[in-house]
């Protein structure tokens, strides 16, 4: 495992961090505690020493499981990150209320890295309205938080404003080769680097969309690179994506939401390569080619973060968006329509256009229009 020095910490941190937002679930959507505890401990045993959770992941089960997994001597081995759900706050008192719940769920005396979660314009307004910056400082002075940061899904202009508003020690941004010009952007990464702020990258694989069901035309480009000897034959789409992120100056840590032992083993092997941060000009131009191919195919840039649910009509919004993206990416293959009809409990045509989901989407997707599109293409 490659480790990097964080400016804020006196400890070296694994370049790969474990995000605990996509735990394995059974058919009823429940997590198996022991399986998840074993998974987190396996990650720590493989050298990962940064664990990232949040109030809303798995309805609070993520924090509880992190707490349970880090018993028996594991707590001392890792840095724990947790986040304040700004969009749920309705008053200044809510900050304390949610924080107390988090400490209780984690069963810990303090949280190492604490972030204001999902900074986008409406949440940033709440930060100001409820004096969350002063609150953070107070919690740090009391020793309940060790380091202060924020996670971000707004645009570059807001990113600069947020950076300038507080002496942040770190921040977390979404970055992958497809989204390099979206949200904080590569320019934002450079801005944070110049300001001396550690940057944690989330969604390096775009929620698995750069690695699962790779379209044949994209795979062809990856294969060509191997056939021409630019890279070795065993370079996976995940390694391409991780390598691109690690090669960007200013990246201190890359989070991956791993949900199987196999994923942890594959990813820790990739992050143990000494040249993980090196990207040749040839490799960059292959990634550019793949980016162009994907941009052509992925109609709706959903990351699968799940902030938009629950929906009053019980629509699995990210699931439907996945189907409609696959529909277009694979040239309207009838099996996609068949699976959508058969497997989805509710369909896009059930959308009542209430707009609740759009208010919460960090990618500012026009979800109502997407549901209309899906209903038209799939017929329900
Ligand atoms: S707009 Fe449609 S998809 Fe979004 S929350 Fe309302 S019913 Fe659900
Ligand atoms: S639609 Fe938006 S909020 Fe919902 S999963 Fe996709 S990116 Fe996340």
CSV table of C-alpha atoms and ligand atoms in Angstrom, one decimal:
chain,number,residue,atom,x,y,z
A,1,UNK,CA,0.0,0.0,0.0
A,2,UNK,CA,1.3,3.5,-0.9
A,3,UNK,CA,1.0,6.0,1.9
A,4,UNK,CA,1.0,9.8,1.7
A,5,UNK,CA,1.6,12.5,4.3
A,6,UNK,CA,-1.4,14.6,5.1
A,7,UNK,CA,-0.5,18.2,6.1
A,8,UNK,CA,-3.2,18.1,8.8
A,9,UNK,CA,-2.0,14.8,10.4
A,10,UNK,CA,1.2,13.6,11.9
A,11,UNK,CA,0.5,10.2,10.5
A,12,UNK,CA,1.0,8.7,7.0
A,13,UNK,CA,-2.4,7.8,5.4
A,14,UNK,CA,-3.0,5.1,2.9
A,15,UNK,CA,-3.6,6.6,-0.6
A,16,UNK,CA,-6.7,4.3,-0.8
A,17,UNK,CA,-9.4,5.0,1.7
A,18,UNK,CA,-12.5,2.9,2.4
A,19,UNK,CA,-15.8,4.5,1.8
A,20,UNK,CA,-18.6,2.8,3.8
A,21,UNK,CA,-21.6,3.9,1.7
A,22,UNK,CA,-22.0,0.8,-0.4
A,23,UNK,CA,-22.1,-2.1,2.0
A,24,UNK,CA,-23.2,-5.5,0.8
A,25,UNK,CA,-27.0,-6.0,1.3
A,26,UNK,CA,-29.4,-8.9,1.1
A,27,UNK,CA,-32.5,-9.0,-1.2
A,28,UNK,CA,-34.5,-7.0,1.4
A,29,UNK,CA,-31.8,-4.3,1.4
A,30,UNK,CA,-30.5,-5.2,4.9
A,31,UNK,CA,-26.8,-5.3,5.7
A,32,UNK,CA,-25.4,-8.3,7.4
A,33,UNK,CA,-23.4,-6.8,10.4
A,34,UNK,CA,-20.8,-9.6,10.7
A,35,UNK,CA,-20.1,-9.7,7.0
A,36,UNK,CA,-19.6,-5.9,7.0
A,37,UNK,CA,-17.4,-5.9,10.1
A,38,UNK,CA,-15.2,-8.6,8.5
A,39,UNK,CA,-15.0,-6.5,5.3
A,40,UNK,CA,-13.8,-3.4,7.1
A,41,UNK,CA,-11.3,-5.4,9.2
A,42,UNK,CA,-10.0,-7.1,6.1
A,43,UNK,CA,-9.5,-3.6,4.5
A,44,UNK,CA,-7.5,-2.5,7.6
A,45,UNK,CA,-5.5,-5.7,7.6
A,46,UNK,CA,-4.6,-5.0,4.0
A,47,UNK,CA,-3.1,-1.6,5.0
A,48,UNK,CA,-6.1,0.8,4.6
A,49,UNK,CA,-6.1,3.2,7.5
A,50,UNK,CA,-8.8,5.7,6.5
A,51,UNK,CA,-12.5,4.8,6.9
A,52,UNK,CA,-15.1,7.2,5.7
A,53,UNK,CA,-18.8,7.1,6.8
A,54,UNK,CA,-21.7,9.5,7.1
A,55,UNK,CA,-24.9,10.0,9.1
A,56,UNK,CA,-27.1,9.0,6.2
A,57,UNK,CA,-25.2,6.0,4.8
A,58,UNK,CA,-27.4,2.9,5.1
A,59,UNK,CA,-29.8,4.9,7.4
A,60,UNK,CA,-27.2,5.1,10.2
A,61,UNK,CA,-26.1,1.4,10.0
A,62,UNK,CA,-22.9,2.4,8.3
A,63,UNK,CA,-21.8,4.4,11.4
A,64,UNK,CA,-22.9,1.6,13.7
A,65,UNK,CA,-21.0,-1.0,11.7
A,66,UNK,CA,-17.8,1.2,11.6
A,67,UNK,CA,-18.1,1.5,15.4
A,68,UNK,CA,-18.4,-2.3,15.8
A,69,UNK,CA,-15.7,-3.1,13.3
A,70,UNK,CA,-13.2,-0.8,15.0
A,71,UNK,CA,-13.4,-2.6,18.4
A,72,UNK,CA,-10.7,-5.1,19.5
A,73,UNK,CA,-7.7,-2.8,18.8
A,74,UNK,CA,-8.8,-1.6,15.3
A,75,UNK,CA,-9.7,1.9,16.3
A,76,UNK,CA,-6.1,2.8,17.1
A,77,UNK,CA,-5.0,1.7,13.6
A,78,UNK,CA,-7.2,4.0,11.6
A,79,UNK,CA,-8.4,7.5,10.9
A,80,UNK,CA,-12.2,7.8,11.0
A,81,UNK,CA,-14.1,10.4,8.9
A,82,UNK,CA,-17.8,11.3,9.4
A,83,UNK,CA,-20.1,14.0,8.1
A,84,UNK,CA,-22.8,16.4,9.2
A,85,UNK,CA,-25.9,16.0,7.0
A,86,UNK,CA,-26.4,19.7,6.3
A,87,UNK,CA,-29.5,19.2,4.2
A,88,UNK,CA,-31.3,17.6,7.2
A,89,UNK,CA,-30.6,20.5,9.5
A,90,UNK,CA,-33.6,22.7,10.3
A,91,UNK,CA,-32.1,24.7,13.2
A,92,UNK,CA,-28.8,25.5,14.9
A,93,UNK,CA,-29.6,22.9,17.6
A,94,UNK,CA,-29.8,20.2,15.0
A,95,UNK,CA,-26.0,20.3,14.6
A,96,UNK,CA,-25.5,19.1,18.2
A,97,UNK,CA,-28.4,16.7,17.9
A,98,UNK,CA,-27.0,14.9,14.8
A,99,UNK,CA,-23.4,15.0,16.2
A,100,UNK,CA,-24.4,13.4,19.5
A,101,UNK,CA,-26.2,10.6,17.6
A,102,UNK,CA,-23.1,10.0,15.5
A,103,UNK,CA,-20.8,9.8,18.5
A,104,UNK,CA,-23.2,7.4,20.0
A,105,UNK,CA,-23.6,5.2,16.9
A,106,UNK,CA,-19.8,5.1,16.4
A,107,UNK,CA,-19.3,4.5,20.1
A,108,UNK,CA,-16.2,6.7,20.0
A,109,UNK,CA,-14.9,9.6,22.1
A,110,UNK,CA,-13.9,11.7,19.1
A,111,UNK,CA,-14.0,11.8,15.3
A,112,UNK,CA,-10.7,12.3,13.5
A,113,UNK,CA,-11.9,14.0,10.4
A,114,UNK,CA,-15.2,15.8,10.4
A,115,UNK,CA,-16.8,17.2,7.3
A,116,UNK,CA,-19.8,19.3,6.4
A,117,UNK,CA,-21.5,16.9,4.0
A,118,UNK,CA,-22.5,17.7,0.4
A,119,UNK,CA,-21.8,21.4,0.1
A,120,UNK,CA,-24.0,22.7,-2.7
A,121,UNK,CA,-25.7,26.2,-2.8
A,122,UNK,CA,-28.7,25.4,-0.5
A,123,UNK,CA,-26.6,23.5,2.0
A,124,UNK,CA,-24.0,26.3,2.0
A,125,UNK,CA,-26.8,28.7,2.9
A,126,UNK,CA,-27.7,26.5,5.8
A,127,UNK,CA,-24.0,26.5,6.9
A,128,UNK,CA,-24.2,30.3,7.2
A,129,UNK,CA,-27.7,30.4,8.6
A,130,UNK,CA,-27.0,27.9,11.4
A,131,UNK,CA,-23.4,29.2,12.2
A,132,UNK,CA,-22.0,25.7,11.4
A,133,UNK,CA,-18.4,27.1,11.0
A,134,UNK,CA,-18.4,28.4,14.5
A,135,UNK,CA,-19.9,25.2,15.7
A,136,UNK,CA,-17.2,23.1,14.0
A,137,UNK,CA,-14.5,25.2,15.7
A,138,UNK,CA,-16.2,24.8,19.1
A,139,UNK,CA,-16.3,21.0,18.6
A,140,UNK,CA,-12.6,21.0,17.7
A,141,UNK,CA,-11.7,23.1,20.8
A,142,UNK,CA,-13.6,20.6,22.9
A,143,UNK,CA,-11.5,17.8,21.4
A,144,UNK,CA,-14.6,16.0,19.9
A,145,UNK,CA,-13.4,16.7,16.3
A,146,UNK,CA,-9.7,16.5,15.4
A,147,UNK,CA,-9.7,18.0,11.9
A,148,UNK,CA,-12.2,20.0,10.0
A,149,UNK,CA,-13.2,19.7,6.3
A,150,UNK,CA,-16.1,19.7,3.9
A,151,UNK,CA,-17.4,17.5,1.1
A,152,UNK,CA,-18.3,19.3,-2.1
A,153,UNK,CA,-20.6,18.9,-5.1
A,154,UNK,CA,-21.1,22.5,-6.2
A,155,UNK,CA,-19.2,24.4,-8.9
A,156,UNK,CA,-15.8,25.9,-9.1
A,157,UNK,CA,-17.0,29.4,-8.2
A,158,UNK,CA,-18.7,28.1,-5.0
A,159,UNK,CA,-15.6,26.0,-4.2
A,160,UNK,CA,-13.4,29.1,-4.1
A,161,UNK,CA,-15.9,30.9,-1.9
A,162,UNK,CA,-16.1,28.0,0.5
A,163,UNK,CA,-12.3,27.6,0.6
A,164,UNK,CA,-12.0,31.3,1.5
A,165,UNK,CA,-14.6,31.2,4.3
A,166,UNK,CA,-12.7,29.1,6.9
A,167,UNK,CA,-9.3,27.7,7.7
A,168,UNK,CA,-10.2,24.2,6.4
A,169,UNK,CA,-7.7,21.5,6.9
A,170,UNK,CA,-9.0,19.3,4.1
A,171,UNK,CA,-11.8,18.9,1.6
A,172,UNK,CA,-13.4,16.1,-0.4
A,173,UNK,CA,-14.3,16.5,-4.0
A,174,UNK,CA,-15.8,14.3,-6.8
A,175,UNK,CA,-13.2,13.6,-9.5
A,176,UNK,CA,-12.7,11.0,-12.2
A,177,UNK,CA,-11.5,11.3,-15.8
A,178,UNK,CA,-15.1,11.7,-17.1
A,179,UNK,CA,-15.9,14.5,-14.6
A,180,UNK,CA,-12.7,16.4,-14.7
A,181,UNK,CA,-14.5,19.6,-15.8
A,182,UNK,CA,-17.5,19.1,-13.6
A,183,UNK,CA,-18.2,20.3,-10.0
A,184,UNK,CA,-14.9,21.6,-8.3
A,185,UNK,CA,-13.0,20.5,-11.5
A,186,UNK,CA,-9.3,20.0,-11.9
A,187,UNK,CA,-8.9,23.8,-11.5
A,188,UNK,CA,-10.5,23.5,-8.1
A,189,UNK,CA,-8.1,20.7,-7.1
A,190,UNK,CA,-5.1,23.0,-8.1
A,191,UNK,CA,-6.7,25.9,-6.2
A,192,UNK,CA,-6.9,23.8,-3.0
A,193,UNK,CA,-3.4,22.5,-3.5
A,194,UNK,CA,-2.1,26.1,-3.7
A,195,UNK,CA,-3.9,26.9,-0.5
A,196,UNK,CA,-2.2,24.0,1.2
A,197,UNK,CA,-5.4,22.0,1.8
A,198,UNK,CA,-5.4,18.2,1.6
A,199,UNK,CA,-7.8,17.0,-1.1
A,200,UNK,CA,-9.7,13.7,-0.8
A,201,UNK,CA,-11.2,12.4,-4.0
A,202,UNK,CA,-14.5,10.6,-4.0
A,203,UNK,CA,-16.3,8.8,-6.9
A,204,UNK,CA,-13.0,7.9,-8.7
A,205,UNK,CA,-14.9,5.2,-10.6
A,206,UNK,CA,-18.0,7.3,-10.9
A,207,UNK,CA,-19.9,4.9,-8.6
A,208,UNK,CA,-18.7,1.8,-10.4
A,209,UNK,CA,-20.0,3.1,-13.8
A,210,UNK,CA,-16.5,3.2,-15.2
A,211,UNK,CA,-15.9,-0.4,-14.3
A,212,UNK,CA,-19.2,-2.3,-14.5
A,213,UNK,CA,-20.7,-3.3,-17.8
A,214,UNK,CA,-18.0,-1.5,-19.8
A,215,UNK,CA,-19.5,-0.8,-23.3
A,216,UNK,CA,-17.8,-2.8,-26.1
A,217,UNK,CA,-16.7,0.3,-27.9
A,218,UNK,CA,-14.9,1.5,-24.7
A,219,UNK,CA,-13.4,-2.0,-24.0
A,220,UNK,CA,-12.1,-1.9,-27.6
A,221,UNK,CA,-10.0,1.2,-26.8
A,222,UNK,CA,-8.6,-0.4,-23.6
A,223,UNK,CA,-7.8,-3.6,-25.6
A,224,UNK,CA,-6.1,-1.6,-28.3
A,225,UNK,CA,-3.8,0.0,-25.7
A,226,UNK,CA,-2.8,-3.4,-24.4
A,227,UNK,CA,-2.4,-4.9,-28.0
A,228,UNK,CA,-0.1,-2.0,-29.0
A,229,UNK,CA,2.0,-2.5,-25.9
A,230,UNK,CA,1.2,0.8,-24.3
A,231,UNK,CA,0.2,-1.0,-21.1
A,232,UNK,CA,0.2,-4.6,-19.8
A,233,UNK,CA,-2.6,-6.9,-20.8
A,234,UNK,CA,-3.9,-7.1,-17.2
A,235,UNK,CA,-4.6,-3.4,-16.8
A,236,UNK,CA,-8.3,-3.2,-15.7
A,237,UNK,CA,-10.7,-0.3,-16.2
A,238,UNK,CA,-10.5,0.3,-12.4
A,239,UNK,CA,-6.7,0.6,-12.6
A,240,UNK,CA,-7.0,3.0,-15.5
A,241,UNK,CA,-9.4,5.2,-13.5
A,242,UNK,CA,-7.5,5.1,-10.2
A,243,UNK,CA,-4.2,5.8,-12.0
A,244,UNK,CA,-5.7,8.9,-13.7
A,245,UNK,CA,-6.8,10.3,-10.3
A,246,UNK,CA,-3.6,9.5,-8.5
A,247,UNK,CA,-1.6,11.2,-11.2
A,248,UNK,CA,-3.3,14.5,-10.6
A,249,UNK,CA,-1.1,16.8,-8.4
A,250,UNK,CA,-2.7,17.6,-5.1
A,251,UNK,CA,-4.6,14.4,-4.5
A,252,UNK,CA,-3.9,13.2,-0.9
A,253,UNK,CA,-6.3,10.2,-0.8
A,254,UNK,CA,-8.7,8.3,-3.0
A,255,UNK,CA,-11.9,6.9,-1.6
A,256,UNK,CA,-13.5,3.8,-2.9
A,257,UNK,CA,-16.8,2.3,-1.7
A,258,UNK,CA,-15.7,-1.3,-1.7
A,259,UNK,CA,-18.3,-4.0,-0.8
A,260,UNK,CA,-16.5,-7.3,-1.3
A,261,UNK,CA,-13.3,-8.9,-0.2
A,262,UNK,CA,-12.4,-9.4,-3.9
A,263,UNK,CA,-12.7,-5.6,-4.5
A,264,UNK,CA,-10.6,-4.8,-1.5
A,265,UNK,CA,-7.9,-7.2,-2.7
A,266,UNK,CA,-7.9,-6.0,-6.3
A,267,UNK,CA,-7.9,-2.3,-5.2
A,268,UNK,CA,-5.2,-2.7,-2.6
A,269,UNK,CA,-3.0,-4.5,-5.2
A,270,UNK,CA,-3.5,-1.5,-7.6
A,271,UNK,CA,-2.6,0.9,-4.8
A,272,UNK,CA,0.5,-1.0,-3.9
A,273,UNK,CA,2.1,-0.3,-7.3
A,274,UNK,CA,4.9,2.2,-6.9
A,275,UNK,CA,4.0,3.9,-10.2
A,276,UNK,CA,0.3,4.4,-9.4
A,277,UNK,CA,0.8,8.1,-9.7
A,278,UNK,CA,2.6,8.0,-13.1
A,279,UNK,CA,0.6,8.5,-16.3
A,280,UNK,CA,2.5,8.7,-19.7
A,281,UNK,CA,1.3,11.0,-22.5
A,282,UNK,CA,0.2,7.9,-24.4
A,283,UNK,CA,-1.9,6.7,-21.5
A,284,UNK,CA,-3.4,10.2,-21.1
A,285,UNK,CA,-4.4,10.2,-24.8
A,286,UNK,CA,-6.0,6.8,-24.4
A,287,UNK,CA,-8.0,8.0,-21.4
A,288,UNK,CA,-9.0,11.1,-23.5
A,289,UNK,CA,-10.3,8.8,-26.2
A,290,UNK,CA,-12.3,6.7,-23.7
A,291,UNK,CA,-13.7,9.9,-22.1
A,292,UNK,CA,-15.0,11.1,-25.5
A,293,UNK,CA,-16.5,7.7,-26.2
A,294,UNK,CA,-18.3,7.6,-22.8
A,295,UNK,CA,-19.5,11.2,-23.1
A,296,UNK,CA,-21.1,10.2,-26.3
A,297,UNK,CA,-22.9,7.3,-24.6
A,298,UNK,CA,-23.7,8.3,-21.0
A,299,UNK,CA,-26.7,10.6,-21.3
A,300,UNK,CA,-27.3,11.2,-17.6
A,301,UNK,CA,-24.3,11.7,-15.3
A,302,UNK,CA,-25.8,10.0,-12.2
A,303,UNK,CA,-23.2,8.8,-9.7
A,304,UNK,CA,-25.6,6.5,-7.8
A,305,UNK,CA,-25.0,8.4,-4.6
A,306,UNK,CA,-28.7,7.9,-3.5
A,307,UNK,CA,-29.2,11.3,-2.0
A,308,UNK,CA,-32.4,11.7,-4.1
A,309,UNK,CA,-34.2,8.8,-2.3
A,310,UNK,CA,-36.5,8.0,-0.7
A,311,UNK,CA,-39.0,9.0,-3.3
A,312,UNK,CA,-42.7,9.3,-2.2
A,313,UNK,CA,-43.6,7.0,-5.1
A,314,UNK,CA,-40.9,4.5,-4.0
A,315,UNK,CA,-39.0,4.9,-7.3
A,316,UNK,CA,-35.5,3.5,-7.3
A,317,UNK,CA,-34.3,6.7,-9.0
A,318,UNK,CA,-30.6,5.8,-9.5
A,319,UNK,CA,-31.7,2.3,-10.7
A,320,UNK,CA,-34.0,3.8,-13.3
A,321,UNK,CA,-31.3,6.2,-14.5
A,322,UNK,CA,-28.9,3.3,-14.8
A,323,UNK,CA,-31.4,1.4,-17.0
A,324,UNK,CA,-32.0,4.4,-19.3
A,325,UNK,CA,-28.2,5.0,-19.6
A,326,UNK,CA,-27.6,1.4,-20.4
A,327,UNK,CA,-30.5,1.5,-22.8
A,328,UNK,CA,-28.8,4.3,-24.8
A,329,UNK,CA,-25.2,3.0,-24.3
A,330,UNK,CA,-26.1,-0.4,-25.7
A,331,UNK,CA,-28.2,0.8,-28.7
A,332,UNK,CA,-31.6,0.1,-27.1
A,333,UNK,CA,-30.9,-3.6,-26.6
A,334,UNK,CA,-34.4,-5.2,-25.9
A,335,UNK,CA,-33.0,-7.2,-22.9
A,336,UNK,CA,-32.6,-3.8,-21.0
A,337,UNK,CA,-36.3,-3.1,-21.5
A,338,UNK,CA,-37.2,-6.6,-20.5
A,339,UNK,CA,-35.1,-6.4,-17.3
A,340,UNK,CA,-36.5,-3.0,-16.4
A,341,UNK,CA,-40.1,-4.2,-16.8
A,342,UNK,CA,-39.4,-7.4,-14.9
A,343,UNK,CA,-37.1,-6.3,-12.0
A,344,UNK,CA,-38.1,-2.7,-11.2
A,345,UNK,CA,-40.8,-2.6,-8.5
A,346,UNK,CA,-42.0,0.9,-9.5
A,347,UNK,CA,-41.5,2.4,-12.9
A,348,UNK,CA,-40.7,5.9,-14.2
A,349,UNK,CA,-44.3,6.5,-15.2
A,350,UNK,CA,-45.3,6.5,-11.5
A,351,UNK,CA,-43.4,9.8,-11.0
A,352,UNK,CA,-45.7,12.6,-9.9
A,353,UNK,CA,-43.2,15.3,-10.6
A,354,UNK,CA,-43.1,16.5,-6.9
A,355,UNK,CA,-39.5,17.6,-7.4
A,356,UNK,CA,-38.2,16.4,-4.0
A,357,UNK,CA,-35.5,14.4,-5.6
A,358,UNK,CA,-34.1,17.3,-7.7
A,359,UNK,CA,-33.6,19.5,-4.6
A,360,UNK,CA,-31.2,16.9,-3.2
A,361,UNK,CA,-29.3,15.8,-6.3
A,362,UNK,CA,-25.7,16.9,-6.1
A,363,UNK,CA,-25.3,16.5,-9.9
A,364,UNK,CA,-28.3,18.9,-10.4
A,365,UNK,CA,-29.9,16.3,-12.7
A,366,UNK,CA,-33.3,17.1,-14.2
A,367,UNK,CA,-34.7,13.9,-12.7
A,368,UNK,CA,-38.4,14.7,-13.6
A,369,UNK,CA,-37.4,15.0,-17.3
A,370,UNK,CA,-35.3,11.8,-17.0
A,371,UNK,CA,-38.3,9.9,-15.6
A,372,UNK,CA,-40.4,11.2,-18.5
A,373,UNK,CA,-37.7,10.0,-20.9
A,374,UNK,CA,-37.5,6.6,-19.3
A,375,UNK,CA,-41.3,6.2,-19.2
A,376,UNK,CA,-41.4,7.1,-22.9
A,377,UNK,CA,-38.6,4.7,-24.0
A,378,UNK,CA,-39.6,1.8,-21.8
A,379,UNK,CA,-43.4,2.3,-22.1
A,380,UNK,CA,-44.0,2.5,-18.4
B,1,LIG,S1,-40.1,14.0,-8.8
B,1,LIG,FE1,-40.8,11.9,-9.3
B,1,LIG,S2,-38.9,10.7,-9.0
B,1,LIG,FE2,-38.6,12.6,-7.9
B,1,LIG,S3,-39.2,12.3,-5.8
B,1,LIG,FE3,-41.0,13.1,-6.9
B,1,LIG,S4,-42.1,11.3,-7.6
B,1,LIG,FE4,-40.0,10.6,-7.0
B,2,LIG,S1,-30.1,11.2,-9.4
B,2,LIG,FE1,-28.6,12.5,-8.4
B,2,LIG,S2,-29.0,12.2,-6.2
B,2,LIG,FE2,-29.9,10.5,-7.3
B,2,LIG,S3,-28.4,8.9,-7.3
B,2,LIG,FE3,-28.1,10.0,-9.2
B,2,LIG,S4,-26.6,11.6,-8.8
B,2,LIG,FE4,-27.3,10.8,-6.8
